[in-house]
Amino acid sequence: MKTVSLIKRSNGSHWVGDGFPVQSIFSYRDLARELSPFVLMDYAGPADFAPTDERRGVGAHPHRGFETVTIVYAGGVSHRDSGGGGGTIGAGDVQWMTAGSGVVHEEFHSPEYAHRGGPFEMVQLWVNLPAKDKMTPPTYQGITDAEIPRATLPGGAGTVRFIAGEYGQARGVAHTFTPMNVWDMRLNAGHTVHLELPEGHTTALFVLHGEIRIDDQRVGTAELALMERNDSELAFDVTDEATVLLLGGEPIDEPLVAQGPFVMNTGAEITQAIHDYQAGRFGRIPAAT
Ligand code: MN
């Protein structure tokens, strides 16, 4: 049975632009090696925004060397990037953007959501790319709730939406560069969840709402339980109706050097990224039509 390696709480809160009040759950400054292939996780909200017709969010900024994965639980987000990608996602939808060799993008509350106001909640993950794929051309996967395969857990323990990865017959919808699981789990109190996961992979459970008990430890709202990599059996009790994000994957065992919005393998590659961005080589966001 997998045991808990550590339980992580927020490093603190900050605003990303004027749209995203985030708790930094982990980043390349602390647990990127332990959480590999995941480099960073921000939990935005839950918050309540008043209706407005102003644009709230974060304007043009670059990324290189990894992927940003935005999972919306409430509210709506609109995105545009210099690779020509873009779209609006709402509750249940996911944006999987491969920055690869470099994008400039903007992230705002969607106009519809901003106008309506109300609850806002999302997770943004940064997923590392292996060295051989860091300079892959940028791509954008806009994934709707309806496209995400679901499965019911045995005994009425809850449901799982497979954003990425696989389990039994279920196949996640997102294309990934290395094997990983990103699952949105909605779990019912009083049940025990048993899962069989690849030994040697990273496994972590982030609780957005409710409470679980694992390896005799309580994990509550906005807490992340990182499991040891040995053993393949994961079991935990759902002590209060819970929304849990399961993160798993094959660790990318390569040097990692990150600075600001760039995640590379060496300091020289970071310097190059800054230089290329400043020279305009990441392109521009197309003018709005
Ligand atoms: Mn960004």
mmCIF file of N, CA and C and ligand atoms in Angstrom, residues 16 58-59 61-63 66 68 79 97 105-107 124 126 261, ligand 1:
data_model
loop_
_atom_site.group_PDB
_atom_site.id
_atom_site.type_symbol
_atom_site.label_atom_id
_atom_site.label_comp_id
_atom_site.label_asym_id
_atom_site.label_seq_id
_atom_site.Cartn_x
_atom_site.Cartn_y
_atom_site.Cartn_z
ATOM 1 N N VAL A 16 -2.690 36.657 -9.911
ATOM 2 C CA VAL A 16 -2.132 36.623 -11.263
ATOM 3 C C VAL A 16 -2.972 37.593 -12.079
ATOM 4 N N VAL A 58 -4.909 38.337 -17.106
ATOM 5 C CA VAL A 58 -3.496 38.642 -17.278
ATOM 6 C C VAL A 58 -3.203 38.761 -18.773
ATOM 7 N N GLY A 59 -2.561 39.876 -19.125
ATOM 8 C CA GLY A 59 -2.274 40.181 -20.528
ATOM 9 C C GLY A 59 -1.095 39.389 -21.062
ATOM 10 N N HIS A 61 1.963 37.424 -22.098
ATOM 11 C CA HIS A 61 3.194 36.980 -21.419
ATOM 12 C C HIS A 61 3.659 35.681 -22.068
ATOM 13 N N PRO A 62 4.960 35.389 -21.987
ATOM 14 C CA PRO A 62 5.500 34.235 -22.707
ATOM 15 C C PRO A 62 5.569 32.958 -21.856
ATOM 16 N N HIS A 63 5.723 31.823 -22.542
ATOM 17 C CA HIS A 63 6.107 30.551 -21.913
ATOM 18 C C HIS A 63 6.974 29.774 -22.902
ATOM 19 N N PHE A 66 7.376 23.883 -21.687
ATOM 20 C CA PHE A 66 6.439 23.056 -20.910
ATOM 21 C C PHE A 66 5.022 23.279 -21.432
ATOM 22 N N THR A 68 0.889 24.377 -20.201
ATOM 23 C CA THR A 68 -0.004 24.871 -19.153
ATOM 24 C C THR A 68 -1.352 24.174 -19.329
ATOM 25 N N HIS A 79 -8.760 32.562 -23.745
ATOM 26 C CA HIS A 79 -7.329 32.509 -23.987
ATOM 27 C C HIS A 79 -7.065 32.782 -25.458
ATOM 28 N N MET A 97 -2.478 23.635 -23.167
ATOM 29 C CA MET A 97 -1.665 24.402 -24.113
ATOM 30 C C MET A 97 -0.208 23.968 -24.034
ATOM 31 N N HIS A 105 0.883 34.430 -24.697
ATOM 32 C CA HIS A 105 -0.576 34.284 -24.599
ATOM 33 C C HIS A 105 -1.155 35.219 -23.550
ATOM 34 N N GLU A 106 -2.485 35.335 -23.585
ATOM 35 C CA GLU A 106 -3.218 36.108 -22.584
ATOM 36 C C GLU A 106 -4.319 35.232 -22.037
ATOM 37 N N GLU A 107 -4.642 35.455 -20.753
ATOM 38 C CA GLU A 107 -5.654 34.668 -20.065
ATOM 39 C C GLU A 107 -6.576 35.629 -19.318
ATOM 40 N N GLN A 124 -4.529 25.663 -12.343
ATOM 41 C CA GLN A 124 -3.581 25.650 -13.464
ATOM 42 C C GLN A 124 -2.346 24.849 -13.079
ATOM 43 N N TRP A 126 1.385 23.332 -14.461
ATOM 44 C CA TRP A 126 2.449 23.373 -15.458
ATOM 45 C C TRP A 126 3.017 21.964 -15.556
ATOM 46 N N PRO A 261 8.598 32.440 -16.520
ATOM 47 C CA PRO A 261 7.692 31.628 -17.334
ATOM 48 C C PRO A 261 8.403 30.609 -18.227
HETATM 49 MN MN MN B 1 0.312 31.866 -18.842
#
